[in-house]
Structure formats: C-alpha cells, structure tokens
XYZ file of C-alpha atoms in Angstrom:
460
model
C 146.802 -18.846 146.111
C 144.948 -22.015 146.754
C 141.547 -22.239 148.053
C 140.630 -24.545 150.713
C 137.274 -26.142 151.608
C 136.394 -25.803 154.945
C 134.120 -28.716 156.408
C 132.028 -26.045 158.610
C 130.972 -24.680 155.027
C 129.054 -27.632 154.192
C 125.253 -27.188 154.409
C 123.833 -30.303 152.971
C 122.425 -32.739 155.479
C 122.152 -36.448 154.546
C 121.059 -37.533 157.826
C 117.980 -39.425 158.628
C 115.091 -37.377 160.019
C 113.314 -40.193 161.989
C 115.350 -39.288 165.196
C 113.662 -35.922 165.348
C 111.297 -35.342 168.015
C 108.263 -33.033 167.959
C 109.254 -29.364 168.765
C 112.461 -29.934 166.980
C 113.581 -27.462 164.196
C 114.622 -28.941 161.180
C 116.079 -27.812 157.782
C 115.568 -30.529 155.135
C 116.794 -30.630 151.422
C 114.754 -32.361 148.697
C 112.952 -32.340 145.593
C 109.134 -31.257 145.487
C 107.247 -34.605 144.784
C 104.110 -32.979 144.961
C 102.313 -29.756 146.054
C 98.757 -28.996 146.769
C 97.708 -25.538 147.558
C 94.616 -24.346 149.439
C 93.063 -21.233 150.480
C 94.754 -21.245 153.921
C 97.978 -22.587 152.748
C 98.556 -26.439 151.515
C 100.745 -29.297 151.764
C 104.037 -30.069 150.036
C 105.407 -33.502 149.828
C 109.514 -33.523 149.779
C 111.099 -36.364 148.291
C 114.461 -37.274 150.064
C 116.847 -40.332 149.421
C 114.961 -42.420 152.049
C 111.297 -41.416 151.221
C 108.665 -38.832 151.271
C 108.356 -36.260 153.887
C 105.014 -33.930 154.566
C 105.271 -30.357 154.907
C 102.123 -28.172 155.925
C 102.276 -24.612 154.452
C 100.566 -21.450 156.110
C 100.012 -18.507 153.905
C 100.710 -15.969 156.639
C 103.633 -17.888 157.995
C 105.487 -19.598 155.089
C 108.030 -17.174 153.432
C 109.243 -18.367 150.049
C 112.485 -17.414 148.485
C 113.681 -17.662 145.055
C 117.362 -18.526 143.695
C 118.032 -14.720 143.919
C 116.764 -14.384 147.584
C 113.534 -12.529 146.583
C 110.359 -13.348 148.401
C 108.012 -14.781 146.071
C 104.504 -16.231 146.167
C 103.845 -19.774 147.539
C 102.186 -20.543 144.183
C 105.723 -20.447 142.769
C 106.374 -23.877 144.046
C 106.066 -26.735 141.577
C 106.968 -30.334 141.127
C 110.748 -31.151 140.718
C 112.075 -28.018 142.240
C 115.079 -28.445 144.456
C 114.308 -26.898 147.538
C 115.146 -26.326 151.397
C 112.254 -26.315 153.890
C 112.793 -25.002 157.330
C 110.059 -25.611 160.277
C 109.027 -27.200 163.272
C 108.389 -30.969 163.463
C 105.066 -32.142 164.535
C 103.694 -35.271 165.378
C 101.380 -36.818 162.518
C 99.657 -40.184 161.717
C 99.792 -40.244 157.942
C 98.096 -43.005 156.206
C 99.618 -42.736 152.758
C 102.165 -45.701 152.653
C 104.164 -43.873 150.411
C 105.146 -41.414 152.906
C 108.351 -42.492 154.735
C 108.021 -40.124 157.641
C 104.469 -41.080 158.506
C 104.934 -40.320 162.388
C 105.738 -36.556 161.630
C 105.046 -33.706 159.424
C 106.972 -30.181 159.362
C 105.202 -27.019 159.841
C 107.053 -25.037 157.382
C 107.719 -21.332 157.704
C 110.435 -20.894 155.066
C 111.083 -22.537 151.645
C 114.254 -21.897 149.731
C 114.012 -22.634 146.076
C 117.499 -23.946 144.927
C 116.929 -24.935 141.313
C 113.824 -25.517 139.103
C 113.090 -27.570 135.903
C 113.441 -26.231 132.578
C 109.744 -27.034 131.652
C 106.445 -26.489 133.289
C 105.089 -29.681 131.817
C 107.070 -32.004 134.259
C 106.161 -35.752 133.826
C 103.938 -36.692 136.736
C 105.386 -39.915 137.988
C 102.410 -40.199 140.762
C 99.799 -40.432 138.134
C 100.860 -42.972 135.466
C 97.712 -44.930 134.426
C 97.704 -47.405 131.805
C 95.084 -50.084 130.884
C 97.646 -52.281 129.701
C 100.505 -53.551 131.855
C 102.764 -54.096 129.061
C 102.179 -50.339 127.880
C 102.727 -49.386 131.227
C 106.222 -50.874 131.704
C 107.620 -49.757 128.105
C 106.563 -46.221 129.143
C 108.415 -46.478 132.411
C 111.491 -48.025 130.920
C 111.603 -45.466 128.190
C 111.333 -42.836 130.666
C 113.483 -44.490 133.266
C 115.676 -41.483 134.134
C 112.437 -39.609 135.425
C 110.116 -42.599 136.160
C 112.418 -43.966 138.956
C 111.317 -40.881 141.261
C 108.255 -42.608 141.631
C 108.176 -44.081 145.363
C 107.152 -47.556 144.419
C 110.133 -47.443 141.860
C 112.667 -45.873 144.551
C 111.586 -48.569 147.041
C 112.305 -51.403 144.667
C 115.783 -50.355 144.351
C 116.386 -49.390 147.906
C 115.666 -52.933 149.077
C 118.169 -54.116 146.280
C 120.724 -52.148 147.861
C 120.057 -53.577 151.121
C 120.058 -57.230 149.707
C 123.693 -56.477 148.169
C 124.664 -54.737 151.618
C 123.338 -57.826 153.687
C 125.026 -60.049 151.099
C 128.383 -58.516 151.975
C 128.248 -57.905 155.423
C 127.636 -61.502 156.186
C 130.495 -62.704 153.876
C 132.935 -60.027 155.422
C 131.853 -61.590 158.712
C 132.717 -65.100 157.520
C 136.315 -64.242 156.421
C 135.330 -63.595 152.836
C 137.632 -60.944 150.899
C 135.815 -58.934 148.235
C 137.557 -58.881 144.773
C 137.035 -56.864 141.451
C 137.347 -58.963 138.408
C 137.704 -57.643 134.705
C 134.779 -57.791 132.595
C 136.673 -57.605 129.252
C 137.830 -61.350 128.777
C 139.778 -63.285 126.105
C 137.242 -66.494 126.558
C 133.963 -67.061 128.033
C 133.963 -68.730 131.126
C 130.542 -70.739 130.724
C 131.223 -71.657 127.201
C 128.547 -71.780 124.450
C 127.501 -68.934 122.178
C 126.116 -66.405 124.533
C 128.776 -64.208 124.656
C 128.836 -60.767 123.488
C 131.742 -60.235 121.280
C 133.690 -56.704 120.945
C 136.612 -55.350 119.444
C 139.588 -54.846 121.731
C 142.461 -52.845 119.381
C 143.461 -55.535 117.158
C 142.033 -58.443 119.026
C 138.467 -59.940 119.347
C 137.531 -60.138 123.128
C 134.365 -60.833 124.928
C 132.253 -59.383 127.906
C 132.259 -61.606 130.866
C 129.490 -64.170 131.427
C 130.438 -64.362 135.030
C 133.867 -63.887 137.047
C 134.076 -67.622 137.552
C 137.943 -67.971 136.473
C 138.893 -65.140 138.649
C 136.832 -66.091 141.670
C 138.588 -69.622 141.441
C 141.975 -68.059 141.175
C 141.068 -65.647 143.985
C 140.437 -68.772 146.197
C 144.178 -69.907 145.716
C 145.048 -66.430 147.170
C 142.595 -65.728 149.868
C 140.734 -68.923 150.510
C 137.152 -67.033 150.460
C 136.171 -64.522 148.037
C 133.086 -62.651 146.753
C 132.054 -60.319 144.195
C 129.095 -57.901 143.423
C 129.364 -56.719 139.657
C 127.686 -56.799 136.109
C 127.799 -59.998 134.167
C 126.679 -60.267 130.371
C 124.630 -62.975 128.446
C 124.015 -62.904 124.783
C 120.815 -64.774 125.113
C 117.963 -63.770 122.735
C 115.247 -63.776 125.410
C 112.385 -61.409 125.532
C 110.898 -62.615 128.654
C 110.006 -61.424 132.259
C 112.586 -63.556 133.798
C 115.552 -62.460 131.689
C 118.058 -59.598 131.448
C 121.235 -59.267 128.965
C 123.146 -57.377 131.655
C 122.395 -58.178 135.277
C 124.292 -57.801 138.758
C 125.654 -61.263 139.887
C 126.638 -61.722 143.495
C 129.366 -64.354 143.220
C 130.806 -66.499 146.090
C 133.730 -68.893 146.011
C 135.430 -70.724 148.956
C 138.292 -73.115 149.771
C 138.885 -76.030 151.598
C 135.206 -77.528 151.335
C 134.452 -81.154 151.862
C 131.772 -81.213 149.426
C 129.160 -79.118 147.880
C 127.083 -79.425 150.954
C 129.301 -77.073 152.585
C 128.631 -74.497 149.580
C 125.038 -75.100 150.025
C 124.873 -74.573 153.964
C 126.707 -71.380 153.521
C 124.065 -70.004 150.976
C 121.242 -70.926 153.374
C 122.898 -68.815 156.240
C 123.912 -66.013 153.658
C 120.069 -65.831 152.496
C 119.093 -65.851 156.181
C 121.203 -62.775 157.213
C 120.093 -61.267 153.918
C 116.352 -61.407 154.770
C 117.191 -60.282 158.354
C 119.063 -57.452 156.990
C 116.434 -56.291 154.633
C 113.800 -56.605 157.224
C 115.695 -54.548 159.539
C 116.919 -51.714 157.145
C 113.686 -51.658 154.899
C 110.557 -51.721 157.079
C 108.890 -48.713 154.996
C 109.921 -50.236 151.588
C 108.479 -53.533 152.466
C 105.200 -52.114 153.597
C 104.978 -49.743 150.458
C 105.298 -52.680 148.311
C 103.388 -55.249 150.343
C 105.992 -57.519 150.408
C 105.630 -60.835 151.937
C 109.177 -61.772 153.251
C 110.128 -65.578 152.320
C 110.428 -68.248 154.707
C 113.652 -70.161 155.276
C 113.398 -73.113 157.455
C 116.227 -74.552 159.700
C 117.043 -76.517 156.627
C 116.321 -76.026 152.915
C 114.754 -78.931 151.226
C 116.880 -80.520 148.672
C 116.294 -83.186 145.812
C 118.292 -84.801 143.112
C 117.252 -83.652 139.513
C 116.094 -87.045 138.788
C 114.149 -87.371 141.992
C 112.405 -84.181 141.407
C 111.142 -84.961 137.974
C 110.131 -88.367 139.231
C 108.165 -86.589 142.305
C 106.270 -83.928 139.999
C 105.241 -86.611 137.572
C 104.282 -89.373 139.996
C 102.337 -86.783 141.947
C 100.572 -85.350 138.699
C 101.871 -81.757 139.593
C 103.092 -80.998 136.122
C 101.150 -81.373 132.795
C 104.184 -82.405 130.685
C 106.664 -85.570 131.476
C 109.792 -84.253 131.920
C 111.647 -87.244 133.310
C 115.015 -87.876 131.559
C 115.621 -84.215 130.675
C 118.930 -82.452 131.576
C 117.295 -79.490 133.331
C 114.242 -77.919 134.945
C 111.488 -76.739 133.065
C 109.712 -73.690 134.099
C 106.492 -75.508 134.986
C 108.597 -77.889 137.283
C 110.216 -74.910 139.051
C 106.941 -73.566 139.845
C 105.469 -76.827 140.800
C 108.372 -78.154 143.094
C 108.558 -74.490 144.918
C 104.494 -74.778 145.530
C 104.929 -78.241 146.768
C 107.888 -77.548 149.302
C 106.212 -74.604 150.344
C 102.965 -76.445 151.343
C 104.781 -79.628 152.677
C 107.682 -78.098 154.497
C 106.930 -74.295 154.842
C 109.973 -73.237 152.723
C 110.147 -70.688 150.013
C 113.313 -72.257 148.673
C 114.438 -75.694 147.545
C 117.615 -76.891 146.198
C 117.936 -79.194 142.960
C 121.186 -81.074 142.893
C 123.146 -83.333 140.725
C 122.446 -82.005 137.340
C 123.909 -84.264 134.123
C 127.865 -83.396 133.509
C 126.691 -82.532 129.856
C 124.500 -79.871 131.015
C 127.038 -77.840 133.524
C 130.078 -76.113 132.765
C 133.359 -78.071 132.286
C 134.695 -76.927 135.605
C 132.025 -78.455 137.663
C 133.125 -81.512 139.709
C 131.880 -84.994 138.524
C 130.171 -87.311 140.912
C 132.598 -89.744 141.863
C 129.739 -92.241 142.251
C 128.117 -91.784 138.752
C 130.579 -89.811 136.290
C 127.471 -88.590 134.347
C 126.425 -86.430 137.176
C 127.930 -83.404 138.753
C 128.403 -82.249 142.409
C 126.459 -79.170 141.372
C 123.097 -77.420 142.450
C 120.274 -74.760 141.515
C 118.491 -73.188 144.339
C 114.847 -72.142 143.418
C 112.851 -69.694 144.945
C 109.137 -68.899 144.766
C 109.098 -70.728 141.169
C 112.238 -69.178 139.977
C 115.926 -70.280 139.680
C 117.956 -67.534 141.751
C 121.322 -69.657 141.966
C 123.737 -71.760 140.114
C 126.595 -73.569 141.998
C 128.487 -76.575 143.166
C 132.008 -78.080 143.804
C 134.701 -77.081 141.291
C 137.488 -79.588 139.999
C 140.785 -78.580 141.452
C 143.024 -81.087 139.730
C 144.764 -79.874 136.431
C 144.478 -83.371 135.268
C 140.744 -83.389 135.477
C 140.498 -79.996 133.810
C 142.622 -81.321 130.750
C 140.730 -84.371 130.626
C 137.476 -82.872 130.546
C 138.455 -79.984 128.039
C 139.711 -82.655 125.619
C 136.220 -84.527 125.884
C 134.379 -81.241 125.072
C 136.429 -80.437 122.049
C 138.110 -77.544 124.025
C 141.599 -76.256 123.809
C 143.461 -76.013 127.122
C 145.902 -73.662 125.746
C 143.305 -71.111 125.093
C 142.902 -70.986 128.762
C 146.603 -71.145 129.800
C 146.468 -68.706 132.659
C 143.396 -70.643 134.167
C 145.215 -73.856 133.782
C 148.288 -72.553 135.034
C 146.367 -71.851 138.350
C 145.791 -75.550 139.002
C 149.045 -76.560 137.484
C 150.648 -74.587 140.608
C 148.220 -76.042 143.240
C 144.602 -75.474 144.310
C 142.522 -76.583 147.362
C 139.174 -78.178 146.707
C 136.690 -75.657 146.470
C 133.120 -74.535 145.162
C 130.928 -71.427 145.233
C 127.755 -70.118 143.557
C 126.279 -67.112 141.986
C 123.008 -65.127 142.646
C 121.346 -62.926 140.305
C 120.521 -59.789 142.274
C 117.527 -58.579 140.201
C 116.026 -62.004 140.319
C 116.724 -62.328 143.851
C 114.853 -58.811 144.481
C 111.911 -59.580 142.347
C 111.519 -62.940 144.336
C 111.658 -61.098 147.707
C 109.124 -58.611 146.465
C 106.922 -60.829 144.313
C 107.513 -58.711 141.272
C 106.434 -60.376 138.137
C 108.955 -58.717 135.715
C 112.736 -58.723 136.535
C 113.411 -55.730 134.596
C 111.707 -53.509 137.213
C 114.388 -54.717 139.747
C 117.016 -53.169 137.354
C 117.681 -49.392 137.375
C 118.156 -49.318 133.708
C 117.194 -52.771 132.181
C 119.269 -54.061 129.143
C 117.749 -56.913 127.002
C 117.264 -57.965 123.656
C 114.987 -54.530 122.735
C 116.548 -51.956 125.082
C 119.955 -50.324 125.707
C 118.637 -46.905 126.519
C 118.192 -44.907 128.545
C-alpha cells in the first residue's frame, strides 16, 4: 500500500518572526549559534535563515529534551546543535548588530535537541581573529563550508540574493523572458585564449565565457531576454578583483535605436535593484555598515578618449594613458572619484571603445569605423558591466570575422541566426559578485562568492 504525505504533518516553520507581538507564543527552529550560561539560566542565540534570535533561559522554567525525549540539564546545549525552542515573545532592545530580531527575545520554556555535531571542538565562527587579513581570508575560504555561518558572511550572500531578485523582478516587469543557456560550448563567445578546455566524449569543448550567442538568438525569439548563470574565464589572475567562475547577470534586448537605449535600461535596472535591496535587506546593510550607492537622474558618460584626456589634463592619474585601448585600474578609480565629487554619482559610463579591443559582434560606430558602439559601467572604482549595441546583419559578421582571421563556418549555427533575420539589438552583462562587493564596499570580490574559484582554489 502506498504511503501519503499529509500537509498537516509538516512541523517546520520558515516564516519570518518579525510579525510576532509581545505575549505571542512561538516555536522556532534553528542552529545554536552561541550559548552563555549563568547561575540563573543564560542566553541562547538561535541562528535562523534570516538572522539571529535571542532566547532567555531560566533554570527553573526551561526544560531541555534530548533526541530520545529524555529530560537533560541545560548545560547539555552547545553550539551548532539543531534545536527547536518554545516560549513567549518579549519586547527587547538588543544592541548587537548581528542579531536580526533586535526588538524581541523569547523567554524559552522548552528546548528540543534535534541533532548535534559529532565533535565537541566545533569551529567558532564568532571568534576568528588573525593579525593578517590575507591569512584570515585563506582560513575563511579553506573552511568556507563552516565559516559561512558567521553572521557577516551570511549577510553578504543574503544581499547578493536580493540583488539577483531585484534584477529579475525589474526585467520581468519590462517584458523580458528568463532563459537558461548551455555552459558546454563548441566555441568561446568572447574569443581569445581565456577559455577552459574540456573533453566531451570524443570532442574538445569549452566552458562558456558568457551566454552571448544564446541570448542574441533569444532576441530573435522573445525580443527581450535575461539570464542569471555561471560564466567561466581562464584568466591567470590572483587578485582581489577576479574570479575564474562567477555569476553573470546577462541582458539582451531587440528593436533598439542605439546603445543609449541599453544604457538607459541598465540605469533604471540598477535603480530598481538598489531600491529592492534597501527594502529587503535593512538588517544586513546595517550589520555590514553599507553605504548604498547614489544613482543620479542621469549617469555621467564619457567617451574613452575623452576620459583619458580629462584624467591626464586634470592631473588625476600618475601615468599618461592617452591612446590606450582600455581603462587602466588607476583611471577607473580616478574617474569614479571625479564624477562622485562633481555629479554625486557612484556610477559612470565609458563608451566608444576601439573595435580591436571589443568582441567581434560589437557594432562599429558608423561615424568612425575604428570605434564601437559599446560601453563599460564603472562603480566605485571598479568595472561592473560591459555592453553595447551588436551587429545584426550577416554580411557585417562575415566581414569582421574574416578581418580577424576567424572562420565563420565554425560558428555556423550562430551565423545562421542572422542569415534568417535579426532586429537591431544590444545588451550587457553584470558580474553579480563584483556588484555585491561594490554595493557593500568589500575589498575582495571572493568574499561575495559562496565558494570562490580562482587560479589557486577549487575546494571546498
């Protein structure tokens, strides 16, 4: 005879407890984040998905029950036990910024031990202290499976989750369709050597650098598409700015009049993301002491050549970068500081990059074929976006590929998309980890990855 699961048998409650009022009785599940016992009882800090909750223990009133239902002493409670607590909600004013439920506490009259760690030497994520920041980060990443339980690390990734939710919410409201493209590809979309090769049965294939080909194909189907998914770059960097596996938030839209349409969409999108994060992550932003970025009515924009000239003529950089094909890191920092002081903006667009520096699908500027209708978006000294208008005529693709020594036949399915007709279109990609780091003013982007992958790390 078949067994059936009845919904009324479910005992786990995932609801946020902030709606509770003093005097309400509550049963809450979570992990013991910390426990401090006194002669009269003590405090139990319960870690839940949305943050920490304080429970107050009384020796004569708090009953502790173990996994077998036997009554045990309160000193049996230790960190990282899975427990359920029951009690009455009281009003409180807790000053510890790590406690999410700072306006309430629970007078605990019962604790049920559900499970316990296999060791008594549980890693204390609350007391990690190193004199050297690099040593601290190495330890945190080596033990990431446990150190993620620290409230600060939890908060970073909760903000990151809200960023992606705000991203999707706004695009869906603007008629975009979410797509899911393959990450095993026969050719790299961005060209170059920074692709990870892998064996695929009897073929050599690559991990996708971006979903560029597929989101352009999607425009021919849905007009407006977006994706949130991993991307891979085999760049031999060991810096605080780079990851070899990252989450790319990609957008592509059809029937545009120029790259300005794409830039305007991103500006409105970012404004919505900041609003969403502010509304849904007030506790996390306070805990991380985050200063939300300023987005003016219009984000300042400079051509690359203009930016080089401005920074050098204003003596804002130590080196002369005029004539270079890209922004130097010191220029990115300098121009962001400049627009912040002059326009109150934490963002700045840099446009019209040289064609030879951009991917082959970038639309050439009809007024100057050596330049492209493309842009980068910088935020607080760091590039978070590359985008622009794409070519949409098959003949233009064939011409540019031949000029670059590429074989169009290797991209036959991609080329066939344009052979069968495409509208004018463009788009951009935002690195989720970089955007998170910029919003929260976190120096190392690896702290904004759940399990960072770089040139030196593939575990845990």
